[in-house]
CSV table of N, CA and C in Angstrom, one decimal:
chain,number,residue,atom,x,y,z
A,516,MET,N,79.1,-111.4,-91.7
A,516,MET,CA,77.8,-111.4,-90.6
A,516,MET,C,77.1,-112.7,-90.4
A,517,ASN,N,78.1,-113.4,-89.1
A,517,ASN,CA,77.1,-115.0,-89.1
A,517,ASN,C,75.5,-114.3,-89.5
A,518,GLU,N,75.2,-115.0,-90.4
A,518,GLU,CA,73.5,-115.8,-90.3
A,518,GLU,C,73.3,-115.9,-89.2
A,519,PHE,N,71.7,-116.2,-88.8
A,519,PHE,CA,70.5,-116.4,-87.5
A,519,PHE,C,70.3,-117.7,-87.6
A,520,ASN,N,70.1,-118.8,-87.0
A,520,ASN,CA,69.3,-119.6,-87.7
A,520,ASN,C,68.2,-118.7,-86.1
A,521,PRO,N,67.0,-118.7,-86.5
A,521,PRO,CA,65.7,-118.2,-85.8
A,521,PRO,C,65.5,-119.4,-85.0
A,522,ASP,N,65.7,-121.4,-84.5
A,522,ASP,CA,65.8,-122.4,-83.8
A,522,ASP,C,66.3,-122.3,-83.5
A,523,GLU,N,67.5,-120.8,-83.3
A,523,GLU,CA,68.6,-121.1,-82.1
A,523,GLU,C,68.2,-120.7,-80.5
A,524,PHE,N,67.5,-119.8,-80.9
A,524,PHE,CA,66.9,-119.1,-80.0
A,524,PHE,C,66.0,-119.6,-79.3
A,525,PRO,N,64.9,-119.7,-77.9
A,525,PRO,CA,66.3,-118.4,-77.4
A,525,PRO,C,68.0,-118.6,-76.6
A,526,LYS,N,68.5,-118.0,-76.5
A,526,LYS,CA,70.1,-118.5,-76.2
A,526,LYS,C,70.1,-117.6,-75.2
A,527,ASN,N,71.5,-117.7,-75.1
A,527,ASN,CA,72.2,-116.5,-74.5
A,527,ASN,C,73.6,-116.2,-75.4
A,528,LEU,N,73.0,-114.7,-75.4
A,528,LEU,CA,73.8,-113.6,-76.9
A,528,LEU,C,75.2,-112.9,-75.8
A,529,THR,N,76.1,-112.9,-76.0
A,529,THR,CA,77.2,-112.3,-76.3
A,529,THR,C,76.9,-111.0,-77.0
A,530,GLU,N,77.8,-110.5,-76.0
A,530,GLU,CA,77.2,-108.9,-76.7
A,530,GLU,C,77.5,-108.2,-77.9
A,531,LEU,N,78.9,-109.6,-78.4
A,531,LEU,CA,78.3,-109.3,-80.7
A,531,LEU,C,77.7,-110.3,-80.8
A,532,ASP,N,76.3,-111.2,-80.7
A,532,ASP,CA,75.2,-111.5,-80.6
A,532,ASP,C,75.3,-110.1,-80.9
A,533,VAL,N,74.0,-109.6,-80.4
A,533,VAL,CA,73.1,-108.7,-79.2
A,533,VAL,C,73.1,-107.1,-80.4
A,534,GLU,N,74.9,-107.3,-80.8
A,534,GLU,CA,75.2,-105.7,-82.2
A,534,GLU,C,74.8,-106.0,-83.4
A,535,LYS,N,75.2,-108.5,-83.4
A,535,LYS,CA,74.3,-108.1,-85.2
A,535,LYS,C,73.0,-108.1,-85.0
A,536,LEU,N,72.9,-108.4,-84.3
A,536,LEU,CA,70.8,-108.8,-84.3
A,536,LEU,C,70.7,-107.4,-84.2
A,537,ALA,N,71.4,-106.5,-83.6
A,537,ALA,CA,70.2,-105.1,-83.5
A,537,ALA,C,71.0,-104.1,-84.6
A,538,ILE,N,72.3,-104.6,-85.9
A,538,ILE,CA,72.4,-104.3,-86.9
A,538,ILE,C,71.1,-105.1,-88.0
A,539,LEU,N,70.8,-106.3,-88.1
A,539,LEU,CA,70.3,-107.1,-88.2
A,539,LEU,C,69.3,-106.2,-88.6
A,540,ASN,N,68.4,-105.5,-87.5
A,540,ASN,CA,67.3,-104.7,-87.3
A,540,ASN,C,67.2,-102.9,-88.2
A,541,ILE,N,68.7,-102.6,-87.9
A,541,ILE,CA,68.5,-101.5,-89.2
A,541,ILE,C,68.8,-101.2,-89.9
A,542,LYS,N,68.9,-103.0,-89.8
A,542,LYS,CA,68.9,-102.0,-91.7
A,542,LYS,C,67.9,-102.5,-92.1
A,543,ASN,N,66.6,-104.1,-91.0
A,543,ASN,CA,65.3,-104.4,-92.7
A,543,ASN,C,64.8,-105.2,-91.4
A,544,PRO,N,63.6,-103.8,-90.7
A,544,PRO,CA,63.3,-104.3,-89.4
A,544,PRO,C,61.4,-105.4,-89.7
A,545,ILE,N,61.7,-105.1,-90.5
A,545,ILE,CA,60.5,-105.5,-90.5
A,545,ILE,C,60.8,-107.7,-92.3
A,546,SER,N,62.5,-107.8,-92.3
A,546,SER,CA,62.6,-108.7,-92.5
A,546,SER,C,61.4,-110.2,-92.5
A,547,ASP,N,61.2,-111.3,-92.7
A,547,ASP,CA,61.4,-112.8,-92.2
A,547,ASP,C,62.0,-113.1,-90.8
A,548,LEU,N,63.4,-112.7,-91.6
A,548,LEU,CA,64.5,-113.4,-90.7
A,548,LEU,C,64.2,-112.4,-89.1
A,549,TRP,N,64.3,-111.2,-88.9
A,549,TRP,CA,63.5,-111.0,-87.6
A,549,TRP,C,62.9,-110.6,-87.2
A,550,LYS,N,61.8,-111.7,-87.2
A,550,LYS,CA,60.5,-110.9,-86.9
A,550,LYS,C,60.6,-113.0,-86.3
A,551,LYS,N,61.0,-113.2,-87.4
A,551,LYS,CA,61.3,-115.0,-86.4
A,551,LYS,C,61.9,-114.8,-85.0
A,552,ILE,N,63.0,-114.2,-85.2
A,552,ILE,CA,64.0,-114.3,-84.5
A,552,ILE,C,63.5,-113.5,-82.8
A,553,ALA,N,62.2,-111.5,-83.3
A,553,ALA,CA,61.4,-111.0,-82.8
A,553,ALA,C,61.3,-112.1,-81.8
A,554,ARG,N,60.4,-113.0,-81.6
A,554,ARG,CA,59.4,-113.9,-81.8
A,554,ARG,C,59.6,-115.1,-79.9
A,555,LYS,N,61.6,-114.9,-80.1
A,555,LYS,CA,61.7,-116.5,-79.9
A,555,LYS,C,62.5,-115.6,-78.2
A,556,LEU,N,62.8,-114.0,-78.7
A,556,LEU,CA,63.6,-113.6,-78.2
A,556,LEU,C,62.8,-112.8,-76.7
A,557,THR,N,63.9,-112.9,-75.3
A,557,THR,CA,63.5,-112.8,-74.1
A,557,THR,C,63.1,-111.0,-74.0
A,558,SER,N,62.1,-110.4,-73.5
A,558,SER,CA,61.7,-109.1,-72.8
A,558,SER,C,63.2,-108.7,-72.6
A,559,GLU,N,64.2,-109.0,-71.8
A,559,GLU,CA,65.8,-108.5,-71.6
A,559,GLU,C,66.7,-108.8,-73.0
A,560,GLN,N,66.2,-110.0,-73.5
A,560,GLN,CA,67.2,-109.2,-74.2
A,560,GLN,C,67.2,-107.8,-75.4
A,561,LYS,N,65.5,-108.1,-75.9
A,561,LYS,CA,65.1,-107.4,-76.7
A,561,LYS,C,65.3,-105.8,-75.5
A,562,VAL,N,65.2,-105.5,-74.8
A,562,VAL,CA,66.1,-104.6,-74.1
A,562,VAL,C,67.3,-104.0,-73.9
A,563,ARG,N,68.5,-105.2,-74.1
A,563,ARG,CA,69.9,-104.8,-75.0
A,563,ARG,C,69.8,-104.6,-75.8
A,564,ILE,N,69.2,-105.7,-77.0
A,564,ILE,CA,69.5,-105.2,-78.7
A,564,ILE,C,69.0,-104.2,-79.1
A,565,ASN,N,67.8,-102.9,-78.0
A,565,ASN,CA,66.7,-101.8,-78.4
A,565,ASN,C,67.4,-101.2,-77.9
A,566,LYS,N,68.6,-101.3,-76.1
A,566,LYS,CA,69.6,-100.3,-76.5
A,566,LYS,C,71.5,-100.0,-76.9
A,567,LYS,N,71.0,-101.0,-78.0
A,567,LYS,CA,72.2,-101.0,-78.5
A,567,LYS,C,72.2,-100.8,-80.4
A,568,ILE,N,70.9,-100.8,-80.3
A,568,ILE,CA,70.4,-100.1,-81.8
A,568,ILE,C,70.6,-98.4,-81.9
A,569,GLU,N,70.2,-98.1,-80.4
A,569,GLU,CA,69.9,-96.6,-79.7
A,569,GLU,C,71.7,-96.1,-80.0
A,570,SER,N,72.6,-96.8,-79.5
A,570,SER,CA,74.2,-96.1,-79.4
A,570,SER,C,74.3,-96.4,-80.7
A,571,LEU,N,74.0,-97.1,-81.3
A,571,LEU,CA,74.2,-97.7,-82.8
A,571,LEU,C,73.9,-96.5,-83.6
A,572,ASN,N,72.2,-95.8,-83.6
A,572,ASN,CA,72.3,-94.8,-84.0
A,572,ASN,C,72.2,-93.4,-83.6
A,573,TYR,N,72.6,-92.8,-82.5
A,573,TYR,CA,73.0,-92.2,-81.8
A,573,TYR,C,74.2,-91.4,-82.4
A,574,PRO,N,75.1,-91.1,-82.9
A,574,PRO,CA,75.8,-90.7,-83.7
A,574,PRO,C,75.3,-90.8,-84.8
A,575,LYS,N,75.0,-90.8,-86.3
A,575,LYS,CA,73.3,-90.3,-86.7
A,575,LYS,C,72.3,-88.5,-86.6
A,576,THR,N,71.8,-89.3,-84.9
A,576,THR,CA,71.3,-88.1,-84.2
A,576,THR,C,71.4,-87.3,-84.4
A,577,GLU,N,72.9,-87.4,-83.9
A,577,GLU,CA,74.0,-86.5,-82.7
A,577,GLU,C,74.0,-85.1,-84.5
A,578,LYS,N,73.8,-85.9,-85.7
A,578,LYS,CA,74.6,-85.1,-86.2
A,578,LYS,C,74.3,-84.6,-86.4
A,579,LEU,N,72.3,-84.6,-86.7
A,579,LEU,CA,71.3,-83.9,-87.5
A,579,LEU,C,71.6,-82.7,-86.4
A,580,ALA,N,71.2,-83.1,-85.3
A,580,ALA,CA,70.9,-82.2,-84.5
A,580,ALA,C,72.3,-80.6,-84.9
A,581,SER,N,73.2,-81.3,-84.6
A,581,SER,CA,74.2,-80.4,-84.7
A,581,SER,C,74.0,-79.6,-86.4
A,582,PHE,N,73.7,-80.9,-87.1
A,582,PHE,CA,73.8,-80.1,-88.8
A,582,PHE,C,72.2,-78.8,-88.1
A,583,GLY,N,71.7,-79.3,-87.8
A,583,GLY,CA,70.0,-78.0,-87.8
A,583,GLY,C,71.0,-76.6,-86.6
A,584,LYS,N,71.3,-76.9,-85.8
A,584,LYS,CA,71.9,-75.8,-84.7
A,584,LYS,C,72.4,-74.7,-85.8
A,585,LYS,N,73.6,-75.7,-86.7
A,585,LYS,CA,74.6,-75.2,-87.3
A,585,LYS,C,73.5,-73.7,-87.8
A,586,ILE,N,72.2,-74.1,-88.8
A,586,ILE,CA,71.5,-73.4,-90.1
A,586,ILE,C,71.4,-72.7,-89.4
A,587,ASN,N,70.5,-73.2,-88.1
A,587,ASN,CA,69.6,-72.4,-87.1
A,587,ASN,C,70.5,-71.0,-86.4
A,588,GLY,N,71.8,-71.2,-86.7
A,588,GLY,CA,72.3,-70.9,-84.9
A,588,GLY,C,73.7,-70.0,-85.9
């Protein structure tokens, strides 16, 4: 993964940037790097990243929900 430089923000984010930032946030949402970047993101960029985080986490939550249904059903 490419390293991000917080001084580069705000900038236009590509879909790949959004995905990389989402993964960075998933791995360590309280890291100093994420905090520095998050302060400089626009509201729209944060929404895009949060949607990506949700889509990346969806398969995990779906598996857990399915697992729970099998146990209860």
